[in-house]
Amino acid sequence: MTVDHPLPIVRTVQELRVETAGWRRRGETIALVPTMGALHQGHLSLVALARAHCRRTLVSLFVNPVQFGADEDLSAYPRDEASDAKKLARAGADLLYAPATAEMYPEGFATRVAVAGLTDHLCGPHRPGHFEGVATVVTKLLLQCLPDVAVFGEKDWQQLQVIRRLARDLDIPVGILGAPTLREADGLAMSSRNAYLRPRERRIAAHLHSTLVELARAVAAGDPCRAAEEKALRTLLEAGFTRIDYVTVADAATLQPIARIGERPARACAAARLGETRLIDNVAIEIS
Ligand code: PAF
């Protein structure tokens, strides 16, 4: 559906609750799509999934300072609320919740949500404090919006597992939906960070997906994970990645590294840098 009227925007928890209470009184279900803006087709596919599940789609736009590390430039994060709101209106969202930092973290805010275990591997050690920041803001968003379902991209596989776990552990009554990763024609996962890539880096970036696909194929065929991971690491370095944070086969739910593919679902996951830009991706390991 396309619309030519502007998307309504609320900026406070109080305004948000007035809108969502009206929906609930009418028996309308609510899907939340949390974002940090800089929206691309991948985000719009989350909106489409939300709309397929619920009568109302609420999108949040909040660049969450507490999930940025000391070496990550929060001020450089792309922001264009007007353009994001237009895209969301065209995609059929019903409401944008765009709180200021002081609304989300008022003076004296002192609480953190930490999900142990799941954050010990993959991106966790490379981005200290990141998942605590994500878990804290997502918990707040879920409690502020009280949606029936909330939608997150599978590209951030570890984030998705952390959010599933916090919702379960804290008895937050919400269904967490994972949306498949949208990819460019050469396989690169859509991400707001792709905009930072220079033309040469953009060409190299496509190797992240193809390397993970090959890693997944090799371990599904019975290769030991460690040897296949080492080969994948060499492939990424030869392709031109400047630093590999990890390229690993992990249990899809616990995120623990695994030595050989067994019965449980597994994912091939990687994080690698091209200059200043850090890219992540993951693919399912299909055992035939
Ligand atoms: O995936 C993101 O864009 C963010 O980590 C999220 C889930 C909106 C929390 O700030």
PDB file of C-alpha atoms and ligand atoms in Angstrom:
ATOM      1  CA  MET A   1       0.000   0.000   0.000  1.00  0.00           C
ATOM      2  CA  THR A   2       1.282   3.507  -0.694  1.00  0.00           C
ATOM      3  CA  VAL A   3       0.155   6.601   1.170  1.00  0.00           C
ATOM      4  CA  ASP A   4       0.667  10.275   0.479  1.00  0.00           C
ATOM      5  CA  HIS A   5      -0.026  11.615   3.961  1.00  0.00           C
ATOM      6  CA  PRO A   6       2.769  12.029   6.529  1.00  0.00           C
ATOM      7  CA  LEU A   7       3.419   9.323   9.090  1.00  0.00           C
ATOM      8  CA  PRO A   8       2.262  10.348  12.599  1.00  0.00           C
ATOM      9  CA  ILE A   9       5.213  10.714  14.981  1.00  0.00           C
ATOM     10  CA  VAL A  10       5.179  10.522  18.780  1.00  0.00           C
ATOM     11  CA  ARG A  11       8.172  11.459  20.919  1.00  0.00           C
ATOM     12  CA  THR A  12       7.220  10.666  24.499  1.00  0.00           C
ATOM     13  CA  VAL A  13       6.194   7.502  26.315  1.00  0.00           C
ATOM     14  CA  GLN A  14       2.974   9.247  27.339  1.00  0.00           C
ATOM     15  CA  GLU A  15       1.989  10.116  23.722  1.00  0.00           C
ATOM     16  CA  LEU A  16       2.950   6.607  22.641  1.00  0.00           C
ATOM     17  CA  ARG A  17       0.712   5.028  25.294  1.00  0.00           C
ATOM     18  CA  VAL A  18      -2.276   7.175  24.279  1.00  0.00           C
ATOM     19  CA  GLU A  19      -1.963   5.945  20.654  1.00  0.00           C
ATOM     20  CA  THR A  20      -1.353   2.275  21.468  1.00  0.00           C
ATOM     21  CA  ALA A  21      -4.105   2.215  24.123  1.00  0.00           C
ATOM     22  CA  GLY A  22      -6.589   3.356  21.439  1.00  0.00           C
ATOM     23  CA  TRP A  23      -5.492   0.489  19.178  1.00  0.00           C
ATOM     24  CA  ARG A  24      -5.781  -2.019  22.003  1.00  0.00           C
ATOM     25  CA  ARG A  25      -9.266  -0.804  23.004  1.00  0.00           C
ATOM     26  CA  ARG A  26     -10.368  -1.560  19.436  1.00  0.00           C
ATOM     27  CA  GLY A  27      -8.864  -5.041  19.698  1.00  0.00           C
ATOM     28  CA  GLU A  28      -6.102  -4.242  17.154  1.00  0.00           C
ATOM     29  CA  THR A  29      -2.866  -6.228  17.429  1.00  0.00           C
ATOM     30  CA  ILE A  30       0.459  -4.356  17.418  1.00  0.00           C
ATOM     31  CA  ALA A  31       3.806  -5.219  15.844  1.00  0.00           C
ATOM     32  CA  LEU A  32       6.922  -3.258  16.816  1.00  0.00           C
ATOM     33  CA  VAL A  33       9.891  -2.793  14.481  1.00  0.00           C
ATOM     34  CA  PRO A  34      12.795  -1.271  16.475  1.00  0.00           C
ATOM     35  CA  THR A  35      15.329   0.646  14.336  1.00  0.00           C
ATOM     36  CA  MET A  36      18.122   3.171  14.608  1.00  0.00           C
ATOM     37  CA  GLY A  37      17.018   4.845  11.362  1.00  0.00           C
ATOM     38  CA  ALA A  38      19.095   5.143   8.131  1.00  0.00           C
ATOM     39  CA  LEU A  39      16.452   2.847   6.727  1.00  0.00           C
ATOM     40  CA  HIS A  40      17.031   0.640   3.674  1.00  0.00           C
ATOM     41  CA  GLN A  41      15.115  -2.149   1.952  1.00  0.00           C
ATOM     42  CA  GLY A  42      16.109  -4.582   4.712  1.00  0.00           C
ATOM     43  CA  HIS A  43      14.265  -2.490   7.323  1.00  0.00           C
ATOM     44  CA  LEU A  44      11.263  -2.165   5.026  1.00  0.00           C
ATOM     45  CA  SER A  45      11.121  -5.970   4.768  1.00  0.00           C
ATOM     46  CA  LEU A  46      10.810  -6.029   8.594  1.00  0.00           C
ATOM     47  CA  VAL A  47       7.857  -3.644   8.273  1.00  0.00           C
ATOM     48  CA  ALA A  48       6.294  -5.953   5.665  1.00  0.00           C
ATOM     49  CA  LEU A  49       6.673  -8.934   8.037  1.00  0.00           C
ATOM     50  CA  ALA A  50       5.203  -6.892  10.896  1.00  0.00           C
ATOM     51  CA  ARG A  51       2.212  -5.925   8.758  1.00  0.00           C
ATOM     52  CA  ALA A  52       1.642  -9.556   7.804  1.00  0.00           C
ATOM     53  CA  HIS A  53       1.330 -10.453  11.513  1.00  0.00           C
ATOM     54  CA  CYS A  54      -0.555  -7.575  13.113  1.00  0.00           C
ATOM     55  CA  ARG A  55      -3.191  -4.977  12.360  1.00  0.00           C
ATOM     56  CA  ARG A  56      -0.932  -2.088  13.469  1.00  0.00           C
ATOM     57  CA  THR A  57       2.754  -1.514  12.790  1.00  0.00           C
ATOM     58  CA  LEU A  58       4.711   0.730  15.103  1.00  0.00           C
ATOM     59  CA  VAL A  59       8.311   1.588  14.191  1.00  0.00           C
ATOM     60  CA  SER A  60      10.758   3.043  16.704  1.00  0.00           C
ATOM     61  CA  LEU A  61      13.656   5.218  15.626  1.00  0.00           C
ATOM     62  CA  PHE A  62      16.239   5.752  18.327  1.00  0.00           C
ATOM     63  CA  VAL A  63      20.004   5.930  17.877  1.00  0.00           C
ATOM     64  CA  ASN A  64      20.845   4.264  21.159  1.00  0.00           C
ATOM     65  CA  PRO A  65      23.998   5.838  22.642  1.00  0.00           C
ATOM     66  CA  VAL A  66      24.584   3.066  25.191  1.00  0.00           C
ATOM     67  CA  GLN A  67      25.179   0.386  22.537  1.00  0.00           C
ATOM     68  CA  PHE A  68      28.069   2.329  20.944  1.00  0.00           C
ATOM     69  CA  GLY A  69      31.586   1.503  22.180  1.00  0.00           C
ATOM     70  CA  ALA A  70      34.240   4.071  23.100  1.00  0.00           C
ATOM     71  CA  ASP A  71      35.902   3.545  19.690  1.00  0.00           C
ATOM     72  CA  GLU A  72      32.611   3.805  17.744  1.00  0.00           C
ATOM     73  CA  ASP A  73      31.541   7.200  16.463  1.00  0.00           C
ATOM     74  CA  LEU A  74      27.985   7.842  17.659  1.00  0.00           C
ATOM     75  CA  SER A  75      27.992  11.372  16.218  1.00  0.00           C
ATOM     76  CA  ALA A  76      28.823  10.028  12.725  1.00  0.00           C
ATOM     77  CA  TYR A  77      25.841   7.647  12.689  1.00  0.00           C
ATOM     78  CA  PRO A  78      23.639   8.614   9.687  1.00  0.00           C
ATOM     79  CA  ARG A  79      20.438  10.443  10.702  1.00  0.00           C
ATOM     80  CA  ASP A  80      17.624  11.546   8.395  1.00  0.00           C
ATOM     81  CA  GLU A  81      14.318  11.238  10.210  1.00  0.00           C
ATOM     82  CA  ALA A  82      12.269  13.017   7.507  1.00  0.00           C
ATOM     83  CA  SER A  83      13.435  10.624   4.795  1.00  0.00           C
ATOM     84  CA  ASP A  84      12.980   7.590   7.086  1.00  0.00           C
ATOM     85  CA  ALA A  85       9.418   8.706   7.937  1.00  0.00           C
ATOM     86  CA  LYS A  86       8.561   8.997   4.223  1.00  0.00           C
ATOM     87  CA  LYS A  87       9.872   5.489   3.525  1.00  0.00           C
ATOM     88  CA  LEU A  88       7.889   4.101   6.450  1.00  0.00           C
ATOM     89  CA  ALA A  89       4.679   5.839   5.354  1.00  0.00           C
ATOM     90  CA  ARG A  90       5.078   4.330   1.875  1.00  0.00           C
ATOM     91  CA  ALA A  91       5.738   0.906   3.439  1.00  0.00           C
ATOM     92  CA  GLY A  92       2.429   1.135   5.343  1.00  0.00           C
ATOM     93  CA  ALA A  93       3.650   1.724   8.929  1.00  0.00           C
ATOM     94  CA  ASP A  94       1.051   3.331  11.216  1.00  0.00           C
ATOM     95  CA  LEU A  95       3.156   5.265  13.715  1.00  0.00           C
ATOM     96  CA  LEU A  96       6.758   6.333  14.317  1.00  0.00           C
ATOM     97  CA  TYR A  97       8.039   6.509  17.894  1.00  0.00           C
ATOM     98  CA  ALA A  98      11.143   8.729  17.880  1.00  0.00           C
ATOM     99  CA  PRO A  99      12.078   9.620  21.461  1.00  0.00           C
ATOM    100  CA  ALA A 100      14.904  11.993  22.382  1.00  0.00           C
ATOM    101  CA  THR A 101      17.798  10.564  24.413  1.00  0.00           C
ATOM    102  CA  ALA A 102      16.510  12.331  27.553  1.00  0.00           C
ATOM    103  CA  GLU A 103      13.125  10.622  27.143  1.00  0.00           C
ATOM    104  CA  MET A 104      14.726   7.170  26.914  1.00  0.00           C
ATOM    105  CA  TYR A 105      17.408   7.784  29.555  1.00  0.00           C
ATOM    106  CA  PRO A 106      16.194  10.505  31.886  1.00  0.00           C
ATOM    107  CA  GLU A 107      18.520  12.088  34.446  1.00  0.00           C
ATOM    108  CA  GLY A 108      19.504   9.455  37.017  1.00  0.00           C
ATOM    109  CA  PHE A 109      18.801   6.439  34.780  1.00  0.00           C
ATOM    110  CA  ALA A 110      20.782   3.609  36.414  1.00  0.00           C
ATOM    111  CA  THR A 111      19.471   0.244  35.166  1.00  0.00           C
ATOM    112  CA  ARG A 112      21.176  -2.148  32.743  1.00  0.00           C
ATOM    113  CA  VAL A 113      19.950  -5.442  31.278  1.00  0.00           C
ATOM    114  CA  ALA A 114      22.731  -7.986  30.706  1.00  0.00           C
ATOM    115  CA  VAL A 115      22.215 -11.385  29.059  1.00  0.00           C
ATOM    116  CA  ALA A 116      24.992 -13.727  30.241  1.00  0.00           C
ATOM    117  CA  GLY A 117      26.455 -16.579  28.193  1.00  0.00           C
ATOM    118  CA  LEU A 118      25.013 -15.667  24.807  1.00  0.00           C
ATOM    119  CA  THR A 119      27.204 -12.583  24.697  1.00  0.00           C
ATOM    120  CA  ASP A 120      30.482 -14.369  25.553  1.00  0.00           C
ATOM    121  CA  HIS A 121      31.260 -15.289  21.927  1.00  0.00           C
ATOM    122  CA  LEU A 122      31.103 -13.829  18.409  1.00  0.00           C
ATOM    123  CA  CYS A 123      30.644 -10.030  18.601  1.00  0.00           C
ATOM    124  CA  GLY A 124      30.490  -9.920  22.421  1.00  0.00           C
ATOM    125  CA  PRO A 125      34.247  -9.849  23.167  1.00  0.00           C
ATOM    126  CA  HIS A 126      34.893  -7.455  20.254  1.00  0.00           C
ATOM    127  CA  ARG A 127      32.255  -4.916  21.294  1.00  0.00           C
ATOM    128  CA  PRO A 128      32.381  -4.656  25.099  1.00  0.00           C
ATOM    129  CA  GLY A 129      29.108  -3.295  26.503  1.00  0.00           C
ATOM    130  CA  HIS A 130      27.324  -3.404  23.138  1.00  0.00           C
ATOM    131  CA  PHE A 131      24.837  -6.169  23.902  1.00  0.00           C
ATOM    132  CA  GLU A 132      24.118  -4.739  27.346  1.00  0.00           C
ATOM    133  CA  GLY A 133      23.202  -1.491  25.586  1.00  0.00           C
ATOM    134  CA  VAL A 134      21.018  -3.331  23.058  1.00  0.00           C
ATOM    135  CA  ALA A 135      19.332  -5.464  25.750  1.00  0.00           C
ATOM    136  CA  THR A 136      18.639  -2.390  27.888  1.00  0.00           C
ATOM    137  CA  VAL A 137      17.050  -0.344  25.112  1.00  0.00           C
ATOM    138  CA  VAL A 138      15.093  -3.261  23.639  1.00  0.00           C
ATOM    139  CA  THR A 139      13.695  -4.143  27.087  1.00  0.00           C
ATOM    140  CA  LYS A 140      12.609  -0.517  27.484  1.00  0.00           C
ATOM    141  CA  LEU A 141      11.087  -0.398  23.986  1.00  0.00           C
ATOM    142  CA  LEU A 142       9.149  -3.621  24.584  1.00  0.00           C
ATOM    143  CA  LEU A 143       7.790  -2.314  27.897  1.00  0.00           C
ATOM    144  CA  GLN A 144       6.991   1.120  26.482  1.00  0.00           C
ATOM    145  CA  CYS A 145       5.203  -0.219  23.392  1.00  0.00           C
ATOM    146  CA  LEU A 146       3.828  -3.537  24.784  1.00  0.00           C
ATOM    147  CA  PRO A 147       3.540  -5.032  21.289  1.00  0.00           C
ATOM    148  CA  ASP A 148       2.114  -8.466  20.465  1.00  0.00           C
ATOM    149  CA  VAL A 149       5.174  -9.170  18.315  1.00  0.00           C
ATOM    150  CA  ALA A 150       8.493  -7.449  17.685  1.00  0.00           C
ATOM    151  CA  VAL A 151      10.529  -7.972  14.510  1.00  0.00           C
ATOM    152  CA  PHE A 152      14.339  -8.097  14.220  1.00  0.00           C
ATOM    153  CA  GLY A 153      16.606  -8.961  11.293  1.00  0.00           C
ATOM    154  CA  GLU A 154      18.429 -12.292  11.144  1.00  0.00           C
ATOM    155  CA  LYS A 155      21.522 -10.462   9.876  1.00  0.00           C
ATOM    156  CA  ASP A 156      22.178  -9.585  13.525  1.00  0.00           C
ATOM    157  CA  TRP A 157      21.813 -13.237  14.534  1.00  0.00           C
ATOM    158  CA  GLN A 158      23.466 -12.852  17.941  1.00  0.00           C
ATOM    159  CA  GLN A 159      21.325  -9.805  18.732  1.00  0.00           C
ATOM    160  CA  LEU A 160      18.207 -11.778  17.783  1.00  0.00           C
ATOM    161  CA  GLN A 161      19.135 -14.615  20.186  1.00  0.00           C
ATOM    162  CA  VAL A 162      19.927 -12.130  22.989  1.00  0.00           C
ATOM    163  CA  ILE A 163      16.515 -10.484  22.524  1.00  0.00           C
ATOM    164  CA  ARG A 164      14.668 -13.822  22.438  1.00  0.00           C
ATOM    165  CA  ARG A 165      16.390 -14.769  25.691  1.00  0.00           C
ATOM    166  CA  LEU A 166      15.704 -11.512  27.520  1.00  0.00           C
ATOM    167  CA  ALA A 167      12.021 -11.607  26.551  1.00  0.00           C
ATOM    168  CA  ARG A 168      11.792 -15.182  27.828  1.00  0.00           C
ATOM    169  CA  ASP A 169      13.836 -14.613  31.006  1.00  0.00           C
ATOM    170  CA  LEU A 170      11.987 -11.415  31.962  1.00  0.00           C
ATOM    171  CA  ASP A 171       8.524 -12.853  31.086  1.00  0.00           C
ATOM    172  CA  ILE A 172       7.824 -10.066  28.620  1.00  0.00           C
ATOM    173  CA  PRO A 173       4.650 -11.187  26.813  1.00  0.00           C
ATOM    174  CA  VAL A 174       5.805 -10.666  23.228  1.00  0.00           C
ATOM    175  CA  GLY A 175       6.536 -12.907  20.265  1.00  0.00           C
ATOM    176  CA  ILE A 176       9.996 -12.232  18.791  1.00  0.00           C
ATOM    177  CA  LEU A 177      10.090 -12.703  15.019  1.00  0.00           C
ATOM    178  CA  GLY A 178      13.295 -13.045  12.986  1.00  0.00           C
ATOM    179  CA  ALA A 179      13.187 -11.709   9.419  1.00  0.00           C
ATOM    180  CA  PRO A 180      15.455 -13.219   6.737  1.00  0.00           C
ATOM    181  CA  THR A 181      18.428 -11.124   5.606  1.00  0.00           C
ATOM    182  CA  LEU A 182      17.910  -9.109   2.436  1.00  0.00           C
ATOM    183  CA  ARG A 183      20.936  -9.131   0.127  1.00  0.00           C
ATOM    184  CA  GLU A 184      22.329  -7.079  -2.740  1.00  0.00           C
ATOM    185  CA  ALA A 185      22.693  -8.841  -6.124  1.00  0.00           C
ATOM    186  CA  ASP A 186      26.257  -9.973  -5.248  1.00  0.00           C
ATOM    187  CA  GLY A 187      25.172 -11.399  -1.880  1.00  0.00           C
ATOM    188  CA  LEU A 188      26.247  -8.546   0.423  1.00  0.00           C
ATOM    189  CA  ALA A 189      23.789  -8.315   3.328  1.00  0.00           C
ATOM    190  CA  MET A 190      21.914  -4.996   3.312  1.00  0.00           C
ATOM    191  CA  SER A 191      23.149  -2.784   6.136  1.00  0.00           C
ATOM    192  CA  SER A 192      23.269   0.913   6.959  1.00  0.00           C
ATOM    193  CA  ARG A 193      27.062   0.478   7.210  1.00  0.00           C
ATOM    194  CA  ASN A 194      27.399  -0.410   3.509  1.00  0.00           C
ATOM    195  CA  ALA A 195      27.058   3.318   2.770  1.00  0.00           C
ATOM    196  CA  TYR A 196      30.502   3.845   4.376  1.00  0.00           C
ATOM    197  CA  LEU A 197      32.256   1.521   1.892  1.00  0.00           C
ATOM    198  CA  ARG A 198      34.472   3.009  -0.822  1.00  0.00           C
ATOM    199  CA  PRO A 199      34.010   1.462  -4.329  1.00  0.00           C
ATOM    200  CA  ARG A 200      36.993  -0.918  -3.903  1.00  0.00           C
ATOM    201  CA  GLU A 201      35.846  -1.935  -0.418  1.00  0.00           C
ATOM    202  CA  ARG A 202      32.299  -2.461  -1.718  1.00  0.00           C
ATOM    203  CA  ARG A 203      33.651  -4.993  -4.254  1.00  0.00           C
ATOM    204  CA  ILE A 204      35.630  -6.850  -1.570  1.00  0.00           C
ATOM    205  CA  ALA A 205      32.628  -6.813   0.808  1.00  0.00           C
ATOM    206  CA  ALA A 206      30.706  -9.334  -1.326  1.00  0.00           C
ATOM    207  CA  HIS A 207      33.303 -11.991  -0.380  1.00  0.00           C
ATOM    208  CA  LEU A 208      31.956 -12.079   3.166  1.00  0.00           C
ATOM    209  CA  HIS A 209      28.761 -13.816   2.086  1.00  0.00           C
ATOM    210  CA  SER A 210      30.365 -16.113  -0.514  1.00  0.00           C
ATOM    211  CA  THR A 211      32.992 -17.210   2.048  1.00  0.00           C
ATOM    212  CA  LEU A 212      30.305 -18.016   4.631  1.00  0.00           C
ATOM    213  CA  VAL A 213      28.310 -19.962   2.047  1.00  0.00           C
ATOM    214  CA  GLU A 214      31.427 -22.022   1.226  1.00  0.00           C
ATOM    215  CA  LEU A 215      32.194 -22.541   4.945  1.00  0.00           C
ATOM    216  CA  ALA A 216      28.614 -23.709   5.543  1.00  0.00           C
ATOM    217  CA  ARG A 217      28.817 -26.087   2.565  1.00  0.00           C
ATOM    218  CA  ALA A 218      32.146 -27.584   3.716  1.00  0.00           C
ATOM    219  CA  VAL A 219      31.057 -28.287   7.311  1.00  0.00           C
ATOM    220  CA  ALA A 220      27.658 -29.596   6.172  1.00  0.00           C
ATOM    221  CA  ALA A 221      29.599 -32.052   3.967  1.00  0.00           C
ATOM    222  CA  GLY A 222      31.484 -33.274   7.071  1.00  0.00           C
ATOM    223  CA  ASP A 223      34.667 -31.161   7.180  1.00  0.00           C
ATOM    224  CA  PRO A 224      35.842 -30.416  10.750  1.00  0.00           C
ATOM    225  CA  CYS A 225      34.793 -26.878  11.692  1.00  0.00           C
ATOM    226  CA  ARG A 226      38.244 -25.648  12.823  1.00  0.00           C
ATOM    227  CA  ALA A 227      39.950 -26.502   9.506  1.00  0.00           C
ATOM    228  CA  ALA A 228      37.072 -25.026   7.465  1.00  0.00           C
ATOM    229  CA  GLU A 229      37.115 -21.845   9.575  1.00  0.00           C
ATOM    230  CA  GLU A 230      40.875 -21.433   9.032  1.00  0.00           C
ATOM    231  CA  LYS A 231      40.374 -21.766   5.286  1.00  0.00           C
ATOM    232  CA  ALA A 232      37.563 -19.172   5.401  1.00  0.00           C
ATOM    233  CA  LEU A 233      39.796 -16.800   7.379  1.00  0.00           C
ATOM    234  CA  ARG A 234      42.546 -17.059   4.737  1.00  0.00           C
ATOM    235  CA  THR A 235      39.990 -16.482   1.955  1.00  0.00           C
ATOM    236  CA  LEU A 236      38.742 -13.284   3.601  1.00  0.00           C
ATOM    237  CA  LEU A 237      42.270 -11.931   4.131  1.00  0.00           C
ATOM    238  CA  GLU A 238      43.224 -12.751   0.531  1.00  0.00           C
ATOM    239  CA  ALA A 239      40.056 -11.012  -0.688  1.00  0.00           C
ATOM    240  CA  GLY A 240      41.280  -7.801   0.993  1.00  0.00           C
ATOM    241  CA  PHE A 241      39.553  -7.611   4.389  1.00  0.00           C
ATOM    242  CA  THR A 242      41.841  -5.687   6.713  1.00  0.00           C
ATOM    243  CA  ARG A 243      40.900  -7.464   9.961  1.00  0.00           C
ATOM    244  CA  ILE A 244      38.814 -10.514  10.763  1.00  0.00           C
ATOM    245  CA  ASP A 245      37.189 -10.377  14.207  1.00  0.00           C
ATOM    246  CA  TYR A 246      35.915 -13.947  13.813  1.00  0.00           C
ATOM    247  CA  VAL A 247      34.727 -16.478  11.288  1.00  0.00           C
ATOM    248  CA  THR A 248      33.105 -19.294  13.217  1.00  0.00           C
ATOM    249  CA  VAL A 249      30.616 -22.136  13.105  1.00  0.00           C
ATOM    250  CA  ALA A 250      28.299 -21.788  16.103  1.00  0.00           C
ATOM    251  CA  ASP A 251      25.259 -23.484  17.562  1.00  0.00           C
ATOM    252  CA  ALA A 252      22.335 -21.429  16.208  1.00  0.00           C
ATOM    253  CA  ALA A 253      20.630 -21.068  19.610  1.00  0.00           C
ATOM    254  CA  THR A 254      23.409 -21.087  22.235  1.00  0.00           C
ATOM    255  CA  LEU A 255      26.017 -19.444  19.948  1.00  0.00           C
ATOM    256  CA  GLN A 256      28.713 -21.735  21.389  1.00  0.00           C
ATOM    257  CA  PRO A 257      31.413 -22.662  18.861  1.00  0.00           C
ATOM    258  CA  ILE A 258      31.079 -26.240  17.601  1.00  0.00           C
ATOM    259  CA  ALA A 259      33.712 -28.654  16.367  1.00  0.00           C
ATOM    260  CA  ARG A 260      31.592 -30.735  13.991  1.00  0.00           C
ATOM    261  CA  ILE A 261      28.051 -30.421  12.649  1.00  0.00           C
ATOM    262  CA  GLY A 262      25.590 -32.630  14.525  1.00  0.00           C
ATOM    263  CA  GLU A 263      21.829 -32.739  14.977  1.00  0.00           C
ATOM    264  CA  ARG A 264      21.347 -29.209  16.261  1.00  0.00           C
ATOM    265  CA  PRO A 265      20.881 -26.209  13.913  1.00  0.00           C
ATOM    266  CA  ALA A 266      24.129 -24.310  13.331  1.00  0.00           C
ATOM    267  CA  ARG A 267      25.162 -21.052  11.635  1.00  0.00           C
ATOM    268  CA  ALA A 268      28.350 -19.891   9.962  1.00  0.00           C
ATOM    269  CA  CYS A 269      29.009 -16.389  11.332  1.00  0.00           C
ATOM    270  CA  ALA A 270      31.637 -13.741  10.633  1.00  0.00           C
ATOM    271  CA  ALA A 271      32.621 -10.180  11.450  1.00  0.00           C
ATOM    272  CA  ALA A 272      35.315  -8.538   9.354  1.00  0.00           C
ATOM    273  CA  ARG A 273      36.614  -5.055   8.758  1.00  0.00           C
ATOM    274  CA  LEU A 274      37.308  -3.082   5.630  1.00  0.00           C
ATOM    275  CA  GLY A 275      39.207  -0.046   6.867  1.00  0.00           C
ATOM    276  CA  GLU A 276      36.973   1.652   9.419  1.00  0.00           C
ATOM    277  CA  THR A 277      33.845  -0.304   8.444  1.00  0.00           C
ATOM    278  CA  ARG A 278      32.916  -3.451  10.363  1.00  0.00           C
ATOM    279  CA  LEU A 279      30.619  -5.859   8.531  1.00  0.00           C
ATOM    280  CA  ILE A 280      28.832  -8.886   9.983  1.00  0.00           C
ATOM    281  CA  ASP A 281      26.929 -11.700   8.319  1.00  0.00           C
ATOM    282  CA  ASN A 282      25.762 -15.260   8.958  1.00  0.00           C
ATOM    283  CA  VAL A 283      24.199 -18.123   7.030  1.00  0.00           C
ATOM    284  CA  ALA A 284      22.310 -21.240   8.078  1.00  0.00           C
ATOM    285  CA  ILE A 285      24.075 -24.582   7.701  1.00  0.00           C
ATOM    286  CA  GLU A 286      21.781 -26.825   5.699  1.00  0.00           C
ATOM    287  CA  ILE A 287      22.317 -30.531   6.253  1.00  0.00           C
ATOM    288  CA  SER A 288      20.693 -32.607   3.526  1.00  0.00           C
TER     289      SER A 288
HETATM  290  O1  PAF B   1      19.442  -3.563  15.236  1.00  0.00           O
HETATM  291  C1  PAF B   1      19.321  -2.352  15.560  1.00  0.00           C
HETATM  292  O2  PAF B   1      19.077  -1.477  14.721  1.00  0.00           O
HETATM  293  C2  PAF B   1      19.475  -1.959  17.023  1.00  0.00           C
HETATM  294  O3  PAF B   1      20.460  -2.718  17.654  1.00  0.00           O
HETATM  295  C3  PAF B   1      18.152  -2.005  17.797  1.00  0.00           C
HETATM  296  C4  PAF B   1      17.601  -3.411  17.871  1.00  0.00           C
HETATM  297  C5  PAF B   1      17.142  -1.075  17.146  1.00  0.00           C
HETATM  298  C6  PAF B   1      18.394  -1.522  19.247  1.00  0.00           C
HETATM  299  O4  PAF B   1      18.889  -0.230  19.270  1.00  0.00           O
END
